[in-house]
Amino acid sequence: MDLGLKDRVYIVTGGTRGLGRAAAEALVADGARLVVASRSQEAVDAAARDLAAGGTGSVVGVAADNADPDTPERLVATAFDTFGRLDGALVSVGGPPGGGVSDITDDQWRSAFESVFLGAVRLARVVAARLAADGRGGALAFVLSSSVRAPISGLATSNGLRPGLAMVVKQLADELGPQGIRAVGLLPGSVETERLRELAQNAGRDPEEVKAEGSRTIPLRRYGRPEEFGRVAAFVLSPAASYVTGSMIPVDGGSIRSL
């Protein structure tokens, strides 16, 4: 199936590693043009080079922090200055620190809120305004978490912030739908990324042991592969998903037990 991504332009934050990188790879493989952002200039330069070499689209990298209020305007300006258009964004950010509610300090809560929640809302607001002004419609996809549906032990900040952001996505679907702009949340479960290995190591656990234990609770009996998430993200952003909005889409191997 042709997703209709050729020459469409998307911003991908957190696009140098993990789930954001997987989505960027899937988008560029189908001919999309990307503005890839993360906080490290070295990382975005390397990602832009590797992504362009591995796909059929074009990629430009921008060093930017989702928590910086100037980031959305910079990314949108880069898309128009480089490619002359914008069709949407994938909003992804590195996971907040692990720990229980009693362990996370006020400063850690504030920092997580700025990057995970407010940064995502701010970027969506700016991108949506440009999409509406151009009148072509578009799509916003948010990389959330299975913590939208059920808390994850030891990830208090994610449990606190992701469900609220999911409701923002639902409201954005209502507000932006009349302009032909879609908003969708993606709920990854246990996908084999560096983030999951880091969380296991930070807890003093062997990542492979944690993976084996976790796999036994997943109906498919394995962790997901990043590319499996990336393909879903690319579809959601593409014109092929033109009647999908306001949805929370699990990419979790069946691990979320609620409807």
Short mmCIF file of C-alpha atoms in Angstrom, two decimals, residues 20-130:
data_model
loop_
_atom_site.label_atom_id
_atom_site.label_comp_id
_atom_site.label_asym_id
_atom_site.label_seq_id
_atom_site.Cartn_x
_atom_site.Cartn_y
_atom_site.Cartn_z
CA GLY A 20 11.53 8.63 17.52
CA ARG A 21 14.41 7.30 15.43
CA ALA A 22 12.39 4.24 14.42
CA ALA A 23 9.55 6.47 13.23
CA ALA A 24 11.98 8.69 11.33
CA GLU A 25 13.44 5.66 9.56
CA ALA A 26 10.01 4.45 8.49
CA LEU A 27 8.96 7.89 7.26
CA VAL A 28 12.09 8.56 5.23
CA ALA A 29 12.04 5.04 3.78
CA ASP A 30 8.72 5.92 2.12
CA GLY A 31 10.03 9.18 0.73
CA ALA A 32 9.10 11.70 3.42
CA ARG A 33 11.32 14.70 4.10
CA LEU A 34 12.17 15.33 7.74
CA VAL A 35 13.34 17.89 10.23
CA VAL A 36 14.87 15.70 12.95
CA ALA A 37 15.52 17.24 16.34
CA SER A 38 17.27 16.29 19.57
CA ARG A 39 19.39 18.15 22.08
CA SER A 40 22.79 17.14 20.69
CA GLN A 41 24.12 18.74 17.50
CA GLU A 42 26.46 15.80 16.98
CA ALA A 43 23.57 13.35 17.31
CA VAL A 44 21.27 15.18 14.89
CA ASP A 45 24.03 15.58 12.32
CA ALA A 46 24.78 11.86 12.45
CA ALA A 47 21.09 10.93 12.35
CA ALA A 48 20.39 13.20 9.39
CA ARG A 49 23.27 11.68 7.46
CA ASP A 50 22.36 8.08 8.27
CA LEU A 51 18.62 8.52 7.71
CA ALA A 52 19.09 10.17 4.32
CA ALA A 53 21.49 7.41 3.27
CA GLY A 54 19.06 4.68 4.34
CA GLY A 55 15.90 6.02 2.73
CA THR A 56 14.52 7.86 -0.27
CA GLY A 57 13.65 11.13 1.49
CA SER A 58 15.73 14.12 2.62
CA VAL A 59 16.63 14.93 6.22
CA VAL A 60 17.91 18.01 8.04
CA GLY A 61 18.94 17.94 11.69
CA VAL A 62 18.34 20.65 14.29
CA ALA A 63 19.76 20.66 17.82
CA ALA A 64 16.77 21.63 19.98
CA ASP A 65 15.31 20.90 23.39
CA ASN A 66 11.55 20.30 23.64
CA ALA A 67 11.56 22.23 26.92
CA ASP A 68 12.88 25.39 25.20
CA PRO A 69 10.00 27.77 24.34
CA ASP A 70 11.79 28.80 21.12
CA THR A 71 12.05 25.25 19.78
CA PRO A 72 8.68 25.00 17.97
CA GLU A 73 9.19 28.16 15.92
CA ARG A 74 12.75 27.11 15.04
CA LEU A 75 11.64 23.69 13.83
CA VAL A 76 8.71 25.02 11.82
CA ALA A 77 10.90 27.70 10.26
CA THR A 78 13.49 25.08 9.32
CA ALA A 79 10.84 22.96 7.61
CA PHE A 80 9.62 25.86 5.47
CA ASP A 81 13.07 27.31 4.79
CA THR A 82 14.45 23.91 3.74
CA PHE A 83 11.49 22.16 2.12
CA GLY A 84 8.87 24.87 1.59
CA ARG A 85 6.04 23.10 3.38
CA LEU A 86 4.99 21.17 6.49
CA ASP A 87 2.56 18.27 6.81
CA GLY A 88 2.78 17.35 10.47
CA ALA A 89 4.94 16.27 13.39
CA LEU A 90 5.83 13.29 15.52
CA VAL A 91 6.29 14.52 19.09
CA SER A 92 8.67 12.26 20.99
CA VAL A 93 10.89 13.03 23.96
CA GLY A 94 13.29 11.03 26.06
CA GLY A 95 11.63 9.35 29.00
CA PRO A 96 11.62 11.13 32.37
CA PRO A 97 13.64 9.73 35.28
CA GLY A 98 12.52 6.56 36.99
CA GLY A 99 11.43 6.39 40.59
CA GLY A 100 8.36 6.34 42.81
CA VAL A 101 6.21 9.32 43.72
CA SER A 102 8.07 9.70 47.01
CA ASP A 103 11.46 9.56 45.28
CA ILE A 104 11.02 12.22 42.59
CA THR A 105 12.03 15.72 43.67
CA ASP A 106 10.13 18.90 42.87
CA ASP A 107 12.84 19.92 40.41
CA GLN A 108 12.58 16.56 38.63
CA TRP A 109 8.80 16.91 38.37
CA ARG A 110 9.15 20.43 36.96
CA SER A 111 11.79 19.37 34.46
CA ALA A 112 9.71 16.40 33.31
CA PHE A 113 6.62 18.59 32.98
CA GLU A 114 8.51 21.12 30.86
CA SER A 115 9.86 18.53 28.42
CA VAL A 116 7.25 15.76 28.38
CA PHE A 117 4.04 17.77 28.77
CA LEU A 118 4.40 21.48 28.12
CA GLY A 119 7.00 21.03 25.39
CA ALA A 120 4.67 18.68 23.52
CA VAL A 121 1.67 21.00 23.90
CA ARG A 122 3.68 24.01 22.77
CA LEU A 123 5.01 22.23 19.68
CA ALA A 124 1.54 20.95 18.77
CA ARG A 125 0.08 24.44 19.10
CA VAL A 126 2.68 26.04 16.82
CA VAL A 127 2.64 23.27 14.21
CA ALA A 128 -1.17 23.19 14.14
CA ALA A 129 -1.32 26.96 13.60
CA ARG A 130 0.91 26.70 10.52
#
